[in-house]
Structure formats: C-alpha cells, structure tokens
Short mmCIF file of C-alpha atoms in Angstrom, two decimals:
data_model
loop_
_atom_site.label_atom_id
_atom_site.label_comp_id
_atom_site.label_asym_id
_atom_site.label_seq_id
_atom_site.Cartn_x
_atom_site.Cartn_y
_atom_site.Cartn_z
CA MET A 146 115.33 143.03 103.22
CA GLU A 147 116.89 140.01 104.85
CA PRO A 148 116.00 136.61 103.38
CA PRO A 149 113.85 134.38 105.61
CA PRO A 150 115.75 131.82 107.71
CA PRO A 151 116.04 128.34 106.20
CA PRO A 152 113.47 125.79 107.41
CA GLU A 153 114.50 123.56 110.28
CA MET A 154 115.61 120.09 109.24
CA ARG A 155 113.22 117.25 110.04
CA ILE A 156 114.23 114.31 112.24
CA GLY A 157 113.52 110.59 111.96
CA ASP A 158 112.86 107.54 114.13
CA ARG A 159 116.54 107.20 115.13
CA GLU A 160 116.51 110.58 116.85
CA ARG A 161 113.12 109.84 118.42
CA ARG A 162 114.42 106.53 119.82
CA GLU A 163 117.46 108.27 121.36
CA VAL A 164 115.31 110.86 123.14
CA ASP A 165 112.80 108.23 124.27
CA ALA A 166 115.70 106.25 125.78
CA ARG A 167 116.72 109.35 127.80
CA LEU A 168 113.14 109.79 128.98
CA GLN A 169 112.98 106.15 130.07
CA GLU A 170 116.23 106.57 132.04
CA ALA A 171 114.82 109.67 133.71
CA LEU A 172 111.70 107.69 134.62
CA ALA A 173 113.80 104.87 136.08
CA ASP A 174 115.90 107.37 138.09
CA GLY A 175 112.80 109.05 139.55
CA MET A 176 113.31 112.36 137.71
CA LEU A 177 110.01 111.92 135.86
CA THR A 178 106.71 110.52 137.06
CA LEU A 179 104.94 107.92 134.94
CA ALA A 180 102.37 110.53 133.85
CA GLU A 181 105.16 112.93 132.85
CA TYR A 182 106.92 110.18 130.92
CA ASP A 183 103.73 109.20 129.08
CA GLU A 184 103.10 112.82 128.09
CA ARG A 185 106.66 113.46 126.91
CA ALA A 186 106.97 110.12 125.13
CA ALA A 187 103.82 110.83 123.14
CA LEU A 188 105.24 114.23 122.14
CA CYS A 189 108.57 112.57 121.33
CA TRP A 190 107.07 110.17 118.79
CA ALA A 191 104.98 112.96 117.31
CA ALA A 192 108.00 115.32 116.98
CA ARG A 193 109.02 116.46 113.52
CA THR A 194 112.06 118.73 114.18
CA ARG A 195 115.08 118.76 116.50
CA SER A 196 113.69 121.69 118.47
CA ASP A 197 110.58 119.62 119.23
CA LEU A 198 112.80 116.94 120.77
CA ASP A 199 115.12 119.35 122.62
CA ALA A 200 112.17 120.85 124.49
CA LEU A 201 111.44 117.42 126.04
CA THR A 202 114.87 117.04 127.70
CA VAL A 203 115.82 120.66 128.42
CA ASP A 204 115.30 120.16 132.19
CA LEU A 205 117.07 116.78 132.34
CA PRO A 206 120.81 116.38 133.07
CA GLU A 207 123.09 115.29 130.28
CA PRO A 208 123.86 111.55 130.32
CA PRO A 209 127.33 110.70 131.67
CA PRO A 210 129.96 109.97 129.01
CA SER A 211 130.58 106.31 128.39
CA GLU A 212 133.83 105.00 129.86
CA PRO A 213 136.31 103.46 127.44
CA THR A 214 136.78 99.73 127.70
CA VAL A 215 140.36 98.68 128.58
CA ALA A 216 141.40 95.10 128.00
CA LEU A 217 143.58 93.70 130.82
CA GLU A 218 145.56 90.49 130.70
CA THR A 219 144.75 88.65 133.89
CA ALA A 220 144.67 85.09 135.01
CA ALA A 221 141.55 83.19 134.10
CA PRO A 222 139.06 83.51 136.99
CA ALA A 223 137.72 80.49 138.72
CA ALA A 224 134.46 79.14 137.35
CA PRO A 225 131.56 80.72 139.27
CA ALA A 226 129.20 78.55 141.21
CA ALA A 227 126.03 77.53 139.41
CA PRO A 228 123.19 79.94 140.30
CA ASP A 229 120.18 78.77 142.19
CA SER A 230 117.54 77.61 139.67
CA GLY A 231 114.72 79.43 141.48
CA MET A 232 116.65 82.71 141.51
CA LEU A 233 117.55 82.28 137.83
CA GLY A 234 113.90 81.63 136.94
CA ARG A 235 112.75 84.74 138.82
CA ALA A 236 115.44 86.85 137.12
CA VAL A 237 114.51 85.61 133.64
CA GLY A 238 110.79 86.12 134.38
CA GLY A 239 111.46 89.67 135.54
CA LEU A 240 113.43 90.47 132.39
CA VAL A 241 110.66 89.05 130.18
CA THR A 242 108.00 91.02 132.07
CA ALA A 243 110.03 94.24 131.79
CA ALA A 244 110.53 93.65 128.07
CA LEU A 245 106.80 93.11 127.51
CA ILE A 246 105.89 96.23 129.50
CA GLY A 247 108.49 98.31 127.67
CA SER A 248 107.42 97.08 124.24
CA GLY A 249 103.77 97.62 125.14
CA ILE A 250 104.41 101.26 126.11
CA PHE A 251 106.48 101.79 122.96
CA VAL A 252 103.90 100.23 120.65
CA GLY A 253 101.02 102.03 122.36
CA ILE A 254 102.73 105.38 121.82
CA GLN A 255 103.40 104.50 118.18
CA VAL A 256 99.75 103.58 117.63
CA LEU A 257 98.51 106.82 119.18
CA SER A 258 100.94 108.90 117.11
CA ALA A 259 100.13 107.18 113.78
CA ASP A 260 99.52 109.90 111.21
CA ASP A 261 97.42 108.02 108.65
CA GLY A 262 95.11 105.84 110.73
CA ALA A 263 94.80 103.73 113.86
CA SER A 264 92.52 100.87 114.86
CA VAL A 265 91.87 100.18 118.57
CA PHE A 266 89.47 97.35 119.53
CA GLY A 267 88.08 97.07 116.00
CA SER A 268 88.94 96.97 112.32
CA LYS A 269 89.88 99.75 109.92
CA THR A 270 90.81 100.12 106.26
CA VAL A 271 93.32 102.80 105.22
CA ASN A 272 93.51 103.73 101.52
CA VAL A 273 96.87 105.11 100.38
CA GLY A 274 96.68 107.98 97.91
CA SER A 275 98.47 107.95 94.58
CA GLY A 276 100.93 110.63 95.70
CA GLN A 277 101.83 109.30 99.15
CA GLN A 278 105.37 108.06 99.68
CA ARG A 279 105.18 107.21 103.40
CA VAL A 280 102.33 105.88 105.53
CA GLU A 281 102.16 105.53 109.34
CA VAL A 282 99.40 103.32 110.79
CA GLY A 283 98.75 101.67 114.15
CA MET A 284 96.64 98.85 115.58
CA MET A 285 95.78 97.63 119.10
CA PHE A 286 93.52 94.62 119.74
CA GLY A 287 92.06 94.64 116.25
CA SER A 288 92.81 94.42 112.55
CA LEU A 289 94.01 96.95 110.03
CA ARG A 290 94.09 96.82 106.23
CA VAL A 291 96.30 99.16 104.21
CA ILE A 292 95.26 99.35 100.54
CA VAL A 293 97.89 100.70 98.12
CA PRO A 294 97.62 101.39 94.37
CA ASP A 295 98.62 98.62 91.94
CA ASP A 296 101.73 100.52 90.77
CA VAL A 297 103.28 100.43 94.26
CA SER A 298 105.92 98.21 95.86
CA VAL A 299 105.71 98.45 99.66
CA ARG A 300 108.70 98.64 101.99
CA PRO A 301 107.24 97.65 105.37
CA SER A 302 108.64 98.58 108.78
CA GLY A 303 107.43 98.90 112.37
CA THR A 304 106.79 96.66 115.37
CA VAL A 305 103.84 94.33 115.94
CA VAL A 306 103.81 92.59 119.33
CA PHE A 307 101.75 89.38 119.65
CA GLY A 308 100.40 89.79 116.14
CA SER A 309 101.39 89.72 112.49
CA THR A 310 102.04 91.91 109.47
CA ASN A 311 101.00 90.37 106.15
CA CYS A 312 102.32 91.77 102.89
CA ASN A 313 102.30 89.38 99.93
CA GLU A 314 101.70 90.89 96.50
CA ALA A 315 102.13 94.48 97.71
CA CYS A 316 105.73 93.85 98.80
CA ARG A 317 106.86 92.35 95.52
CA THR A 318 109.23 94.48 93.48
CA GLY A 319 109.12 94.93 89.74
CA PRO A 320 109.71 97.34 86.87
CA ASN A 321 107.76 100.61 86.79
CA LEU A 322 106.74 100.23 90.45
CA ARG A 323 107.26 103.16 92.79
CA GLU A 324 108.25 102.44 96.39
CA VAL A 325 106.06 103.43 99.33
CA ALA A 326 107.21 103.05 102.96
CA VAL A 327 104.52 101.69 105.29
CA GLU A 328 105.30 101.82 109.01
CA ALA A 329 102.81 99.60 110.85
CA ASP A 330 102.98 99.35 114.65
CA GLY A 331 100.61 97.49 116.92
CA ALA A 332 99.88 94.66 119.33
CA PHE A 333 97.42 91.79 119.68
CA GLY A 334 96.08 91.87 116.13
CA SER A 335 96.99 91.85 112.47
CA VAL A 336 98.01 94.31 109.76
CA SER A 337 97.36 93.38 106.12
CA ILE A 338 98.99 95.40 103.33
CA MET A 339 97.34 94.77 99.95
CA ARG A 340 97.31 96.19 96.45
CA GLN A 341 93.92 97.44 95.24
CA SER A 342 93.47 94.56 92.78
CA GLU A 343 94.36 92.01 95.47
CA PHE A 344 91.82 93.61 97.83
CA ASP A 345 89.13 93.54 95.11
CA ARG A 346 89.73 89.82 94.47
CA ALA A 347 89.53 89.08 98.18
CA ALA A 348 86.24 91.01 98.42
CA ILE A 349 84.78 88.97 95.54
CA THR A 350 85.88 85.73 97.20
CA ASP A 351 84.27 86.82 100.48
CA ARG A 352 80.99 87.68 98.73
CA ASN A 353 80.93 84.33 96.92
CA ARG A 354 81.63 82.46 100.17
CA ASP A 355 78.83 84.33 101.94
CA ARG A 356 76.45 83.61 99.05
CA ASP A 357 77.31 79.88 99.10
CA ARG A 358 76.86 79.76 102.85
CA ASP A 359 73.44 81.42 102.59
CA ARG A 360 72.44 79.00 99.83
CA ASP A 361 73.51 76.01 101.94
CA TRP A 362 71.56 77.43 104.86
CA ASP A 363 68.44 77.79 102.68
CA ASP A 364 68.84 74.23 101.36
CA ASP A 365 69.14 72.87 104.90
CA SER A 366 66.04 74.79 105.92
CA ASP A 367 64.06 73.35 102.96
CA ASP A 368 65.16 69.81 103.84
CA ASP A 369 64.00 70.28 107.41
CA SER A 370 60.62 71.54 106.16
CA ASP A 371 60.21 68.50 103.86
CA ASP A 372 60.99 66.13 106.73
CA ASP A 373 58.21 67.70 108.76
#
C-alpha cells in the first residue's frame, strides 16, 4: 500500500501580494474586467496553498523578464526645463487618487477575507482564544476591539488607511509571555488591541463615568425642580 502524498505546503502574504500584483497588471492591460479582478483578488487573499494561487493566473501570460540595467558613461545631459505647475499638480493628484483607490481595494479585500472577525459600519469585539497563535481581523467605517489573554505579547501587522491601530499594554514584551500575531486591516476607523485585564479596567472606568454622568443629570434635574 503506497503511503499518502505529503500535504501541500501553505503560502503566506508575500506570495499573495505577488499574485495580486499580476492580477492588477492584467486588469490594467484589459485582460480582466473589474468584476473578474474583484472575484480573483478575493480568492487570492483567501488562498492557503500554492495550487489555490496558480488557478487564478493559469489563463494569464507569464510576465516578461526584467531587463538588466547597464550603466553607461555619457556626458551629463542638459538640465530639463521646469515642468508646467498645472501639469505637475494634475500628475501628482492623479498619482494620489490612484494610490487611494488601490489601497482601498486592497484593504477592502483584506477585510472581507479576515478569518477571525470583521466590522463594517459598526463595532465588534473579537476575543482571542488561549491556544491561538495568529489572528486576522478587518474593519471598515467602524471600530474593532481585539481582546487577548494576559499572558500574551502581541506582534501587530496589517494596513489601516485613514484610521489607527492602538496596542499599548498588549504589545509589551516580557518574561513568560507567548507571542501572538494579530493582522488588522481596515479603513476609516480604529482597531484597539487590549489584554483582558486592560479591557476589564476600561469597562469599569466607562461604567463609573456613565454613573457619574447620570448622577449629575439627576442633580441638575432636582435643581431645576427646586427653582420652579
């Protein structure tokens, strides 16, 4: 009886980025429609093995080999004329717009392919289990809280466009702390990574602030009644 074939090796974000770059080139060259690109890009960032990625480019031509750079000793060229300021402004604006569109597509795909939780137009709390070593979360137009155990030191990664990733206590290293990788991608919002004890303290502070606010509101209402 022949032994079973070995399992296929898993791939990482570097391989996914390379394939996504080929898909973007195919989109720019008119080989793929925008709908086809969106579908394949989503599958690309959800891929786990090399065969998953190969299926997305099997009908695309191989990229041309890069030409070697040859240094030539030539006379210094004359200084070019200063570009028109209006043309320069339009060129810079176009590059910025293209970068924002590209990053938005990339982040949107990452959010949709997040394995452990995603928040779109709202807020969400993701609790990391004691045995997890890697967490993938996403956020769009909202807020996301990732709660890790107290014995964890977080190694954050990911891309947040027009937003922030906050990791204070949870990212501190120390003895007897195991490392957990948290990839947080999103746009127009915030991602907060907290240890459980830090989250509990924040919850107590919020409750006390709400209680004090309600008490002040009641006191103001009593004063208004006395004035009447």
